[in-house]
């Protein structure tokens, strides 16, 4: 019996099998259950995948108990302090930090892929004026495969790389165009002289009738927030991208499926939901009643921006954003935002409440990010769009990693059937 295995005994039949353990660089080992059904005749059952690894990956590591997040082995705190969004994007795509020339070249490539095909303009006009920008993003990103036939051969590494570059670059232009459509203003073309986030701010907030100057505080704040949102192991939207990609779907369709999954309030939609929740709470005196609602099993209300499937400690990204909130709001002259005070007080009360302590519910990345977006003048219906722009790096990196796996196969989970036993059809005149 090997030390690197577990033995499963079926008490019903007395059969036993030895299953190998797969060990990673960090984190718990995984039991390889590939033979489980074939040899024991049972499925494993883990809805929500609380204990199930769907793949192996070199990209990101989270230790939820210790509140650790590594991108390519580098702690998020160091990358947040010393790196930039496009440098971390390079790390995620190529597995190493770029040399100066490599970074400059990567920036040039991304910059020169940011324009959209002119015929896409009419696509935006087809949406109703009050369409949610995330609805527009899902539609427009999914349509990109109609424009880029030259980079949808997923078995061609060059095609995969071009598609990845195009996605990272064009998400800013599509996001800005979605925003402009929702406020009835003309789309703004990318400006290749600007940084990634400077270009996004310019495309969102400049108007033809006057000069627009990118605020360096906003540019840097957005770059930092984007680093924090780049990737996060096999979260719901990333798992959706991988599952879509496992069927051989083109990369643009896969990213569109990730955008759709991210939109849910339990996932990336939480940042918008947090701001709506803070506005609904309105005043510090109302906090106790909302905390009570969050604890009441009969009430569907949950404290948005709190809790996490993996983090059972403070989300390290939330810690960084919380600190940044003070600095950015002060620099932008928004530090008297009553919602920020309300968020700090709500956090303090929740973190001292037994219900949250027992369940290890801490603020997550979405709890504070919306307050910074609001201070940057970004409307709440664009908060999840911001998340999607940054997470596109993680989605494309995870998609490229999956496609390049030597034994990559279609993802097709099994189920526990609890429906009616087999029965015969009853003609309608006998029912
Ligand atoms: C993101 O996966 C990722 O990595 C996601 C993400 C990423 O970068 O990709 O980190 C981004 O999506 C962050 C999460 C944003 N969502 C929210 O802030 C929405 C509010 N949070 C909850 O919906 C919830 O905490 C989840 C969805 C985040 C996690 O859900 P789980 O792991 O399924 O937790 P659970 O529902 O099993 O909760 C365990 C207990 C339950 O109580 P009991 O049944 O044990 O009595 O904690 C309670 C839950 O009712 N609980 C909450 C709560 N979150 C969990 N109670 C009140 N308020 C909450 N927010």
Tab-separated table of C-alpha atoms and ligand atoms in Angstrom:
chain	number	residue	atom	x	y	z
A	1	UNK	CA	0.000	0.000	0.000
A	2	UNK	CA	1.690	3.224	-1.200
A	3	UNK	CA	2.006	6.190	1.190
A	4	UNK	CA	0.808	8.397	-1.633
A	5	UNK	CA	-2.633	6.845	-1.826
A	6	UNK	CA	-5.899	6.419	0.063
A	7	UNK	CA	-7.845	3.193	0.423
A	8	UNK	CA	-11.599	3.293	-0.023
A	9	UNK	CA	-13.567	0.395	1.435
A	10	UNK	CA	-17.131	-0.197	0.259
A	11	UNK	CA	-18.863	-1.502	3.407
A	12	UNK	CA	-21.736	-2.797	1.319
A	13	UNK	CA	-19.722	-5.097	-0.943
A	14	UNK	CA	-16.503	-5.276	1.079
A	15	UNK	CA	-14.614	-4.204	-2.068
A	16	UNK	CA	-11.716	-1.825	-1.565
A	17	UNK	CA	-9.672	0.262	-3.946
A	18	UNK	CA	-6.487	2.234	-3.561
A	19	UNK	CA	-6.618	5.689	-5.134
A	20	UNK	CA	-3.468	7.722	-5.808
A	21	UNK	CA	-2.873	11.134	-4.209
A	22	UNK	CA	-1.798	14.006	-6.469
A	23	UNK	CA	0.339	16.554	-4.636
A	24	UNK	CA	0.747	20.176	-5.729
A	25	UNK	CA	3.266	22.896	-4.867
A	26	UNK	CA	1.104	24.352	-2.089
A	27	UNK	CA	-2.262	23.379	-0.598
A	28	UNK	CA	-3.940	20.039	0.107
A	29	UNK	CA	-3.204	16.936	-1.984
A	30	UNK	CA	-6.027	15.662	-4.210
A	31	UNK	CA	-7.375	12.114	-4.440
A	32	UNK	CA	-7.431	11.067	-8.097
A	33	UNK	CA	-10.923	9.531	-8.329
A	34	UNK	CA	-10.804	8.889	-12.083
A	35	UNK	CA	-11.178	5.123	-11.542
A	36	UNK	CA	-13.810	5.483	-8.780
A	37	UNK	CA	-16.952	4.756	-10.834
A	38	UNK	CA	-15.300	2.119	-13.020
A	39	UNK	CA	-13.983	0.135	-10.032
A	40	UNK	CA	-16.536	0.807	-7.287
A	41	UNK	CA	-19.641	1.612	-9.330
A	42	UNK	CA	-20.367	4.819	-7.430
A	43	UNK	CA	-20.268	8.510	-8.391
A	44	UNK	CA	-18.824	11.048	-5.976
A	45	UNK	CA	-21.265	13.804	-4.957
A	46	UNK	CA	-20.145	17.383	-4.297
A	47	UNK	CA	-22.620	20.032	-5.570
A	48	UNK	CA	-20.905	23.444	-5.468
A	49	UNK	CA	-17.531	21.683	-5.605
A	50	UNK	CA	-16.673	22.386	-1.957
A	51	UNK	CA	-14.075	19.577	-1.909
A	52	UNK	CA	-13.521	18.929	-5.601
A	53	UNK	CA	-10.577	20.032	-7.727
A	54	UNK	CA	-11.704	20.312	-11.356
A	55	UNK	CA	-8.201	20.658	-12.784
A	56	UNK	CA	-4.590	21.370	-11.962
A	57	UNK	CA	-3.216	24.845	-12.603
A	58	UNK	CA	0.026	26.773	-12.330
A	59	UNK	CA	-1.584	30.194	-12.381
A	60	UNK	CA	-3.016	31.177	-8.987
A	61	UNK	CA	-2.976	29.782	-5.453
A	62	UNK	CA	-5.277	30.684	-2.562
A	63	UNK	CA	-4.903	29.596	1.051
A	64	UNK	CA	-8.338	30.520	2.401
A	65	UNK	CA	-7.475	29.855	6.049
A	66	UNK	CA	-4.360	32.007	6.002
A	67	UNK	CA	-5.738	34.642	3.620
A	68	UNK	CA	-2.958	34.060	1.073
A	69	UNK	CA	-3.263	34.815	-2.671
A	70	UNK	CA	-0.386	34.143	-5.093
A	71	UNK	CA	-0.300	34.927	-8.836
A	72	UNK	CA	2.432	32.854	-10.479
A	73	UNK	CA	3.914	32.339	-6.997
A	74	UNK	CA	4.109	36.070	-6.180
A	75	UNK	CA	2.082	37.323	-3.147
A	76	UNK	CA	-0.723	39.679	-4.140
A	77	UNK	CA	0.529	42.245	-1.618
A	78	UNK	CA	3.887	42.530	-3.431
A	79	UNK	CA	2.317	42.702	-6.888
A	80	UNK	CA	-0.192	45.317	-5.692
A	81	UNK	CA	2.615	47.448	-4.294
A	82	UNK	CA	5.276	47.005	-6.998
A	83	UNK	CA	3.732	45.814	-10.249
A	84	UNK	CA	1.208	47.013	-12.837
A	85	UNK	CA	-1.859	45.473	-14.437
A	86	UNK	CA	-0.198	44.727	-17.786
A	87	UNK	CA	2.954	43.381	-16.107
A	88	UNK	CA	0.818	40.950	-14.058
A	89	UNK	CA	-1.173	40.137	-17.210
A	90	UNK	CA	2.129	39.164	-18.865
A	91	UNK	CA	2.993	37.018	-15.826
A	92	UNK	CA	-0.350	35.204	-16.074
A	93	UNK	CA	-0.020	34.581	-19.828
A	94	UNK	CA	3.657	33.615	-19.914
A	95	UNK	CA	4.401	32.337	-16.383
A	96	UNK	CA	7.174	34.834	-15.602
A	97	UNK	CA	7.646	38.534	-14.947
A	98	UNK	CA	8.693	40.261	-18.197
A	99	UNK	CA	12.083	41.839	-18.866
A	100	UNK	CA	11.785	45.574	-19.674
A	101	UNK	CA	11.803	45.016	-23.466
A	102	UNK	CA	9.223	42.217	-23.163
A	103	UNK	CA	6.933	44.445	-21.118
A	104	UNK	CA	7.238	47.353	-23.562
A	105	UNK	CA	6.512	45.044	-26.465
A	106	UNK	CA	3.508	43.517	-24.651
A	107	UNK	CA	2.120	46.971	-23.882
A	108	UNK	CA	2.471	47.926	-27.573
A	109	UNK	CA	0.654	44.757	-28.671
A	110	UNK	CA	-2.240	45.313	-26.257
A	111	UNK	CA	-2.436	49.017	-27.124
A	112	UNK	CA	-2.624	48.250	-30.843
A	113	UNK	CA	-5.426	45.731	-30.420
A	114	UNK	CA	-7.759	48.092	-28.545
A	115	UNK	CA	-9.718	49.421	-31.556
A	116	UNK	CA	-13.041	47.774	-32.429
A	117	UNK	CA	-14.259	46.856	-35.895
A	118	UNK	CA	-16.349	49.820	-37.092
A	119	UNK	CA	-19.328	47.591	-37.864
A	120	UNK	CA	-19.581	46.829	-34.133
A	121	UNK	CA	-20.816	50.406	-33.611
A	122	UNK	CA	-24.225	49.527	-35.006
A	123	UNK	CA	-24.315	46.543	-32.627
A	124	UNK	CA	-24.263	48.899	-29.618
A	125	UNK	CA	-26.951	51.074	-31.178
A	126	UNK	CA	-29.192	47.991	-31.344
A	127	UNK	CA	-29.431	47.863	-27.542
A	128	UNK	CA	-32.143	49.818	-25.736
A	129	UNK	CA	-30.667	52.956	-24.096
A	130	UNK	CA	-31.150	51.565	-20.585
A	131	UNK	CA	-29.665	48.141	-21.315
A	132	UNK	CA	-27.420	47.033	-18.413
A	133	UNK	CA	-23.787	47.352	-19.594
A	134	UNK	CA	-23.167	43.730	-18.575
A	135	UNK	CA	-25.941	42.628	-20.966
A	136	UNK	CA	-24.213	44.571	-23.738
A	137	UNK	CA	-20.820	43.076	-22.814
A	138	UNK	CA	-22.135	39.501	-23.015
A	139	UNK	CA	-23.649	40.181	-26.444
A	140	UNK	CA	-20.802	42.131	-27.985
A	141	UNK	CA	-17.984	39.913	-26.695
A	142	UNK	CA	-19.820	36.812	-27.888
A	143	UNK	CA	-20.102	38.393	-31.352
A	144	UNK	CA	-16.337	38.980	-31.723
A	145	UNK	CA	-15.832	35.516	-33.216
A	146	UNK	CA	-17.876	36.824	-36.172
A	147	UNK	CA	-15.070	39.313	-36.843
A	148	UNK	CA	-11.924	37.380	-36.072
A	149	UNK	CA	-11.879	34.189	-38.130
A	150	UNK	CA	-8.087	34.445	-38.235
A	151	UNK	CA	-7.678	33.591	-34.545
A	152	UNK	CA	-10.282	30.976	-33.697
A	153	UNK	CA	-8.289	27.828	-34.486
A	154	UNK	CA	-7.879	26.884	-30.828
A	155	UNK	CA	-5.314	24.216	-31.695
A	156	UNK	CA	-2.973	26.837	-33.110
A	157	UNK	CA	-0.888	28.412	-30.285
A	158	UNK	CA	-0.431	31.618	-32.298
A	159	UNK	CA	-4.193	31.926	-32.768
A	160	UNK	CA	-4.704	31.382	-29.029
A	161	UNK	CA	-2.170	34.095	-28.216
A	162	UNK	CA	-3.672	36.616	-30.669
A	163	UNK	CA	-7.175	35.900	-29.336
A	164	UNK	CA	-5.921	36.414	-25.765
A	165	UNK	CA	-4.278	39.733	-26.667
A	166	UNK	CA	-7.396	40.883	-28.524
A	167	UNK	CA	-9.662	40.009	-25.589
A	168	UNK	CA	-7.524	41.824	-23.006
A	169	UNK	CA	-7.239	44.888	-25.243
A	170	UNK	CA	-10.779	45.099	-26.531
A	171	UNK	CA	-12.560	44.626	-23.214
A	172	UNK	CA	-11.756	48.240	-22.316
A	173	UNK	CA	-13.124	49.588	-25.608
A	174	UNK	CA	-16.258	47.423	-25.411
A	175	UNK	CA	-16.797	48.402	-21.759
A	176	UNK	CA	-16.402	52.100	-22.515
A	177	UNK	CA	-18.680	51.836	-25.563
A	178	UNK	CA	-21.303	50.038	-23.429
A	179	UNK	CA	-21.124	52.878	-20.918
A	180	UNK	CA	-21.301	55.600	-23.569
A	181	UNK	CA	-24.347	53.911	-25.110
A	182	UNK	CA	-26.076	53.824	-21.721
A	183	UNK	CA	-25.638	57.595	-21.274
A	184	UNK	CA	-26.349	58.555	-24.891
A	185	UNK	CA	-22.874	59.945	-25.580
A	186	UNK	CA	-20.717	59.234	-28.666
A	187	UNK	CA	-18.180	56.423	-28.493
A	188	UNK	CA	-14.580	57.568	-27.996
A	189	UNK	CA	-11.762	55.880	-29.904
A	190	UNK	CA	-8.774	54.477	-27.992
A	191	UNK	CA	-5.788	56.847	-27.626
A	192	UNK	CA	-2.567	54.877	-28.099
A	193	UNK	CA	-0.575	57.482	-26.173
A	194	UNK	CA	-2.390	56.552	-22.925
A	195	UNK	CA	-1.857	53.721	-20.429
A	196	UNK	CA	-4.293	50.786	-20.254
A	197	UNK	CA	-6.391	52.349	-17.484
A	198	UNK	CA	-5.802	55.927	-18.693
A	199	UNK	CA	-7.198	54.876	-22.068
A	200	UNK	CA	-10.243	53.302	-20.405
A	201	UNK	CA	-10.941	56.438	-18.366
A	202	UNK	CA	-10.531	58.594	-21.479
A	203	UNK	CA	-12.894	56.412	-23.537
A	204	UNK	CA	-15.446	56.500	-20.706
A	205	UNK	CA	-15.317	60.126	-19.624
A	206	UNK	CA	-13.983	62.294	-22.457
A	207	UNK	CA	-16.442	64.141	-24.722
A	208	UNK	CA	-15.764	65.694	-28.164
A	209	UNK	CA	-16.516	69.214	-26.982
A	210	UNK	CA	-13.756	69.677	-24.436
A	211	UNK	CA	-10.293	68.556	-23.337
A	212	UNK	CA	-10.129	65.596	-20.968
A	213	UNK	CA	-7.105	64.972	-18.767
A	214	UNK	CA	-6.691	61.587	-17.131
A	215	UNK	CA	-6.381	61.984	-13.350
A	216	UNK	CA	-3.211	60.084	-12.362
A	217	UNK	CA	-4.783	59.160	-9.010
A	218	UNK	CA	-7.733	57.544	-10.782
A	219	UNK	CA	-5.438	55.898	-13.360
A	220	UNK	CA	-3.255	54.334	-10.656
A	221	UNK	CA	-6.221	53.353	-8.455
A	222	UNK	CA	-7.887	51.534	-11.367
A	223	UNK	CA	-4.633	49.803	-12.282
A	224	UNK	CA	-4.277	48.529	-8.718
A	225	UNK	CA	-7.904	47.381	-8.446
A	226	UNK	CA	-7.507	45.587	-11.781
A	227	UNK	CA	-4.425	43.711	-10.469
A	228	UNK	CA	-6.487	42.479	-7.508
A	229	UNK	CA	-9.235	41.161	-9.804
A	230	UNK	CA	-7.086	39.405	-12.432
A	231	UNK	CA	-7.576	35.773	-11.380
A	232	UNK	CA	-8.821	33.642	-8.503
A	233	UNK	CA	-8.385	29.903	-9.106
A	234	UNK	CA	-11.499	28.044	-10.276
A	235	UNK	CA	-14.194	30.570	-9.274
A	236	UNK	CA	-17.624	30.285	-10.892
A	237	UNK	CA	-16.897	32.400	-13.979
A	238	UNK	CA	-13.468	30.879	-14.591
A	239	UNK	CA	-14.911	27.377	-14.277
A	240	UNK	CA	-17.576	28.418	-16.799
A	241	UNK	CA	-14.901	29.587	-19.232
A	242	UNK	CA	-13.003	26.311	-18.814
A	243	UNK	CA	-16.125	24.199	-19.292
A	244	UNK	CA	-17.156	26.140	-22.410
A	245	UNK	CA	-13.594	25.915	-23.722
A	246	UNK	CA	-13.426	22.159	-23.078
A	247	UNK	CA	-15.990	21.642	-25.861
A	248	UNK	CA	-13.712	23.442	-28.334
A	249	UNK	CA	-15.834	26.616	-28.437
A	250	UNK	CA	-14.017	29.687	-29.765
A	251	UNK	CA	-12.282	31.899	-27.178
A	252	UNK	CA	-14.636	34.859	-27.613
A	253	UNK	CA	-17.680	32.681	-26.906
A	254	UNK	CA	-15.896	31.258	-23.839
A	255	UNK	CA	-15.141	34.722	-22.436
A	256	UNK	CA	-18.771	35.751	-23.090
A	257	UNK	CA	-19.871	32.770	-20.984
A	258	UNK	CA	-17.514	33.924	-18.213
A	259	UNK	CA	-19.016	37.431	-18.319
A	260	UNK	CA	-22.489	35.934	-17.976
A	261	UNK	CA	-21.462	33.859	-14.934
A	262	UNK	CA	-19.632	36.781	-13.316
A	263	UNK	CA	-22.766	38.945	-13.457
A	264	UNK	CA	-24.551	37.052	-10.674
A	265	UNK	CA	-24.800	38.905	-7.306
A	266	UNK	CA	-23.251	35.913	-5.525
A	267	UNK	CA	-20.126	36.429	-7.668
A	268	UNK	CA	-18.877	39.497	-9.515
A	269	UNK	CA	-22.265	41.223	-9.356
A	270	UNK	CA	-21.674	41.630	-5.615
A	271	UNK	CA	-19.770	44.923	-5.974
A	272	UNK	CA	-22.852	46.582	-7.487
A	273	UNK	CA	-25.047	44.817	-4.898
A	274	UNK	CA	-22.857	46.123	-2.041
A	275	UNK	CA	-23.392	49.727	-3.069
A	276	UNK	CA	-27.125	49.164	-3.501
A	277	UNK	CA	-27.186	47.527	-0.041
A	278	UNK	CA	-25.296	50.449	1.579
A	279	UNK	CA	-27.703	52.925	-0.064
A	280	UNK	CA	-30.662	50.841	1.204
A	281	UNK	CA	-29.255	50.718	4.754
A	282	UNK	CA	-28.795	54.472	4.452
A	283	UNK	CA	-27.860	55.231	8.037
A	284	UNK	CA	-25.670	53.675	10.747
A	285	UNK	CA	-28.733	53.364	13.002
A	286	UNK	CA	-30.272	50.874	10.518
A	287	UNK	CA	-27.266	48.502	10.572
A	288	UNK	CA	-28.534	46.240	13.419
A	289	UNK	CA	-31.803	45.487	11.568
A	290	UNK	CA	-29.905	44.528	8.402
A	291	UNK	CA	-27.444	42.367	10.347
A	292	UNK	CA	-30.493	40.650	11.878
A	293	UNK	CA	-31.951	40.092	8.400
A	294	UNK	CA	-28.636	38.650	7.180
A	295	UNK	CA	-28.786	36.111	10.031
A	296	UNK	CA	-32.462	35.242	9.552
A	297	UNK	CA	-32.759	31.997	7.573
A	298	UNK	CA	-36.277	32.963	6.537
A	299	UNK	CA	-34.975	36.154	4.927
A	300	UNK	CA	-33.110	35.771	1.592
A	301	UNK	CA	-31.118	38.945	2.402
A	302	UNK	CA	-27.377	38.391	2.738
A	303	UNK	CA	-24.703	40.900	3.638
A	304	UNK	CA	-23.303	41.595	0.175
A	305	UNK	CA	-19.525	41.770	0.048
A	306	UNK	CA	-19.265	39.383	2.990
A	307	UNK	CA	-18.327	35.722	3.005
A	308	UNK	CA	-16.378	33.611	0.556
A	309	UNK	CA	-16.299	29.990	-0.494
A	310	UNK	CA	-12.557	29.768	0.012
A	311	UNK	CA	-11.469	32.641	2.274
A	312	UNK	CA	-12.254	31.813	5.895
A	313	UNK	CA	-10.038	34.736	6.841
A	314	UNK	CA	-9.929	38.337	5.642
A	315	UNK	CA	-9.733	38.365	1.795
A	316	UNK	CA	-6.209	39.795	1.226
A	317	UNK	CA	-7.601	41.797	-1.702
A	318	UNK	CA	-10.223	43.382	0.552
A	319	UNK	CA	-7.490	44.364	3.008
A	320	UNK	CA	-5.553	46.106	0.224
A	321	UNK	CA	-8.648	47.803	-1.221
A	322	UNK	CA	-9.830	48.890	2.249
A	323	UNK	CA	-6.501	50.625	2.850
A	324	UNK	CA	-6.583	52.116	-0.625
A	325	UNK	CA	-10.128	53.364	-0.097
A	326	UNK	CA	-8.972	55.809	2.545
A	327	UNK	CA	-6.121	57.111	0.372
A	328	UNK	CA	-8.040	57.353	-2.921
A	329	UNK	CA	-11.192	58.884	-1.445
A	330	UNK	CA	-9.052	61.463	0.367
A	331	UNK	CA	-7.018	62.301	-2.765
A	332	UNK	CA	-10.215	62.545	-4.823
A	333	UNK	CA	-11.862	64.648	-2.151
A	334	UNK	CA	-14.550	62.015	-1.609
A	335	UNK	CA	-13.412	60.935	1.862
A	336	UNK	CA	-16.540	62.373	3.402
A	337	UNK	CA	-18.664	59.853	1.478
A	338	UNK	CA	-21.243	58.734	4.085
A	339	UNK	CA	-21.401	55.313	2.408
A	340	UNK	CA	-17.719	54.762	3.226
A	341	UNK	CA	-18.331	55.559	6.892
A	342	UNK	CA	-21.359	53.262	6.780
A	343	UNK	CA	-19.254	50.442	5.227
A	344	UNK	CA	-16.565	50.791	7.921
A	345	UNK	CA	-19.187	50.670	10.682
A	346	UNK	CA	-21.052	47.744	9.087
A	347	UNK	CA	-17.767	45.821	8.836
A	348	UNK	CA	-16.895	46.563	12.454
A	349	UNK	CA	-20.311	45.406	13.740
A	350	UNK	CA	-20.395	42.267	11.571
A	351	UNK	CA	-16.838	41.239	12.489
A	352	UNK	CA	-17.810	41.343	16.166
A	353	UNK	CA	-21.028	39.391	15.745
A	354	UNK	CA	-20.945	35.688	16.718
A	355	UNK	CA	-22.951	34.652	13.631
A	356	UNK	CA	-20.243	36.020	11.327
A	357	UNK	CA	-17.387	34.944	13.572
A	358	UNK	CA	-18.618	31.327	13.826
A	359	UNK	CA	-19.075	31.120	10.055
A	360	UNK	CA	-15.768	32.908	9.354
A	361	UNK	CA	-17.538	35.508	7.229
A	362	UNK	CA	-15.188	38.373	6.387
A	363	UNK	CA	-15.386	41.216	3.859
A	364	UNK	CA	-14.382	40.035	0.381
A	365	UNK	CA	-12.931	41.894	-2.587
A	366	UNK	CA	-16.340	43.295	-3.514
A	367	UNK	CA	-17.060	44.984	-0.184
A	368	UNK	CA	-14.925	48.085	-0.769
A	369	UNK	CA	-14.238	48.124	-4.523
A	370	UNK	CA	-17.543	49.787	-5.381
A	371	UNK	CA	-16.772	52.738	-3.087
A	372	UNK	CA	-13.613	53.458	-5.071
A	373	UNK	CA	-15.357	53.025	-8.408
A	374	UNK	CA	-18.040	55.484	-7.175
A	375	UNK	CA	-15.332	57.985	-6.162
A	376	UNK	CA	-13.864	57.641	-9.685
A	377	UNK	CA	-17.237	58.643	-11.126
A	378	UNK	CA	-18.042	55.146	-12.379
A	379	UNK	CA	-21.782	54.341	-12.060
A	380	UNK	CA	-22.761	51.221	-10.097
A	381	UNK	CA	-24.090	49.401	-13.181
A	382	UNK	CA	-20.507	49.508	-14.521
A	383	UNK	CA	-18.884	48.003	-11.402
A	384	UNK	CA	-19.123	44.390	-12.574
A	385	UNK	CA	-17.973	45.498	-16.020
A	386	UNK	CA	-14.782	46.748	-14.342
A	387	UNK	CA	-14.423	43.345	-12.679
A	388	UNK	CA	-14.906	41.645	-16.077
A	389	UNK	CA	-12.195	43.766	-17.731
A	390	UNK	CA	-9.627	42.697	-15.140
A	391	UNK	CA	-10.803	39.076	-14.891
A	392	UNK	CA	-10.494	38.664	-18.665
A	393	UNK	CA	-6.746	38.221	-18.054
A	394	UNK	CA	-7.442	35.301	-15.708
A	395	UNK	CA	-10.089	33.850	-17.987
A	396	UNK	CA	-7.852	33.852	-21.072
A	397	UNK	CA	-4.860	32.563	-19.084
A	398	UNK	CA	-6.933	29.697	-17.620
A	399	UNK	CA	-8.449	28.963	-21.047
A	400	UNK	CA	-4.980	28.836	-22.675
A	401	UNK	CA	-3.720	26.575	-19.866
A	402	UNK	CA	-6.677	24.210	-20.267
A	403	UNK	CA	-6.437	24.004	-24.082
A	404	UNK	CA	-2.707	23.296	-23.865
A	405	UNK	CA	-3.226	20.411	-21.366
A	406	UNK	CA	-1.946	17.245	-23.071
A	407	UNK	CA	-4.914	15.111	-21.907
A	408	UNK	CA	-7.520	17.893	-22.239
A	409	UNK	CA	-11.044	16.473	-22.675
A	410	UNK	CA	-14.591	17.797	-22.599
A	411	UNK	CA	-15.911	18.537	-19.097
A	412	UNK	CA	-19.043	16.498	-18.489
A	413	UNK	CA	-20.087	16.058	-14.800
A	414	UNK	CA	-22.388	13.172	-13.816
A	415	UNK	CA	-25.440	13.483	-11.492
A	416	UNK	CA	-27.444	11.738	-8.792
A	417	UNK	CA	-30.833	11.041	-10.408
A	418	UNK	CA	-33.729	11.588	-7.987
A	419	UNK	CA	-36.558	11.793	-10.517
A	420	UNK	CA	-39.482	9.349	-11.081
A	421	UNK	CA	-38.679	5.655	-11.528
A	422	UNK	CA	-39.085	4.394	-15.113
A	423	UNK	CA	-42.770	4.283	-16.069
A	424	UNK	CA	-44.910	3.814	-19.214
A	425	UNK	CA	-46.611	6.564	-21.169
A	426	UNK	CA	-50.320	7.069	-20.286
A	427	UNK	CA	-52.541	8.081	-23.213
A	428	UNK	CA	-54.331	11.378	-22.589
A	429	UNK	CA	-57.797	9.782	-22.511
A	430	UNK	CA	-56.671	7.631	-19.540
A	431	UNK	CA	-55.270	10.466	-17.377
B	1	LIG	C1	-16.551	36.863	-5.528
B	1	LIG	O1	-14.996	32.187	-5.913
B	1	LIG	C2	-14.310	33.254	-5.941
B	1	LIG	O2	-13.120	33.245	-5.820
B	1	LIG	C3	-15.126	34.525	-6.161
B	1	LIG	C4	-14.347	35.835	-6.157
B	1	LIG	C5	-13.388	35.918	-7.309
B	1	LIG	O3	-12.437	36.695	-7.230
B	1	LIG	O4	-13.664	35.265	-8.352
B	1	LIG	O5	-13.640	35.966	-4.943
B	1	LIG	C6	-15.290	37.026	-6.292
B	1	LIG	O6	-17.498	36.382	-6.094
B	1	LIG	C7	-16.586	37.198	-4.061
B	1	LIG	C8	-17.944	36.839	-3.390
B	1	LIG	C9	-18.925	37.979	-3.697
B	1	LIG	N1	-20.276	37.610	-3.253
B	1	LIG	C10	-20.871	38.230	-2.199
B	1	LIG	O7	-20.320	39.078	-1.506
B	1	LIG	C11	-22.315	37.812	-1.977
B	1	LIG	C12	-22.555	37.544	-0.490
B	1	LIG	N2	-21.806	36.317	-0.111
B	1	LIG	C13	-22.551	35.080	-0.095
B	1	LIG	O8	-23.528	34.966	-1.090
B	1	LIG	C14	-21.629	33.852	0.110
B	1	LIG	O9	-20.787	34.147	1.145
B	1	LIG	C15	-20.798	33.343	-1.050
B	1	LIG	C16	-21.636	33.094	-2.267
B	1	LIG	C17	-19.714	34.298	-1.392
B	1	LIG	C18	-20.160	32.033	-0.585
B	1	LIG	O10	-21.170	31.117	-0.471
B	1	LIG	P1	-20.890	29.666	0.127
B	1	LIG	O11	-19.441	29.333	0.178
B	1	LIG	O12	-21.802	28.728	-0.571
B	1	LIG	O13	-21.250	29.851	1.619
B	1	LIG	P2	-22.551	29.297	2.260
B	1	LIG	O14	-23.719	29.821	1.496
B	1	LIG	O15	-22.403	27.831	2.415
B	1	LIG	O16	-22.498	30.033	3.678
B	1	LIG	C19	-22.088	29.344	4.826
B	1	LIG	C20	-22.934	29.956	5.934
B	1	LIG	C21	-24.437	29.818	5.664
B	1	LIG	O17	-25.074	29.859	6.917
B	1	LIG	P3	-25.491	28.402	7.590
B	1	LIG	O18	-26.332	27.672	6.569
B	1	LIG	O19	-24.162	27.696	7.866
B	1	LIG	O20	-26.235	28.782	8.841
B	1	LIG	O21	-22.683	31.388	5.989
B	1	LIG	C22	-23.869	32.091	5.687
B	1	LIG	C23	-24.786	31.119	4.964
B	1	LIG	O22	-26.155	31.484	5.167
B	1	LIG	N3	-23.480	33.199	4.833
B	1	LIG	C24	-23.946	34.446	4.945
B	1	LIG	C25	-23.260	35.185	3.978
B	1	LIG	N4	-22.422	34.393	3.297
B	1	LIG	C26	-22.564	33.159	3.825
B	1	LIG	N5	-24.874	34.980	5.775
B	1	LIG	C27	-25.102	36.303	5.623
B	1	LIG	N6	-24.479	37.092	4.718
B	1	LIG	C28	-23.559	36.562	3.880
B	1	LIG	N7	-22.951	37.333	2.975
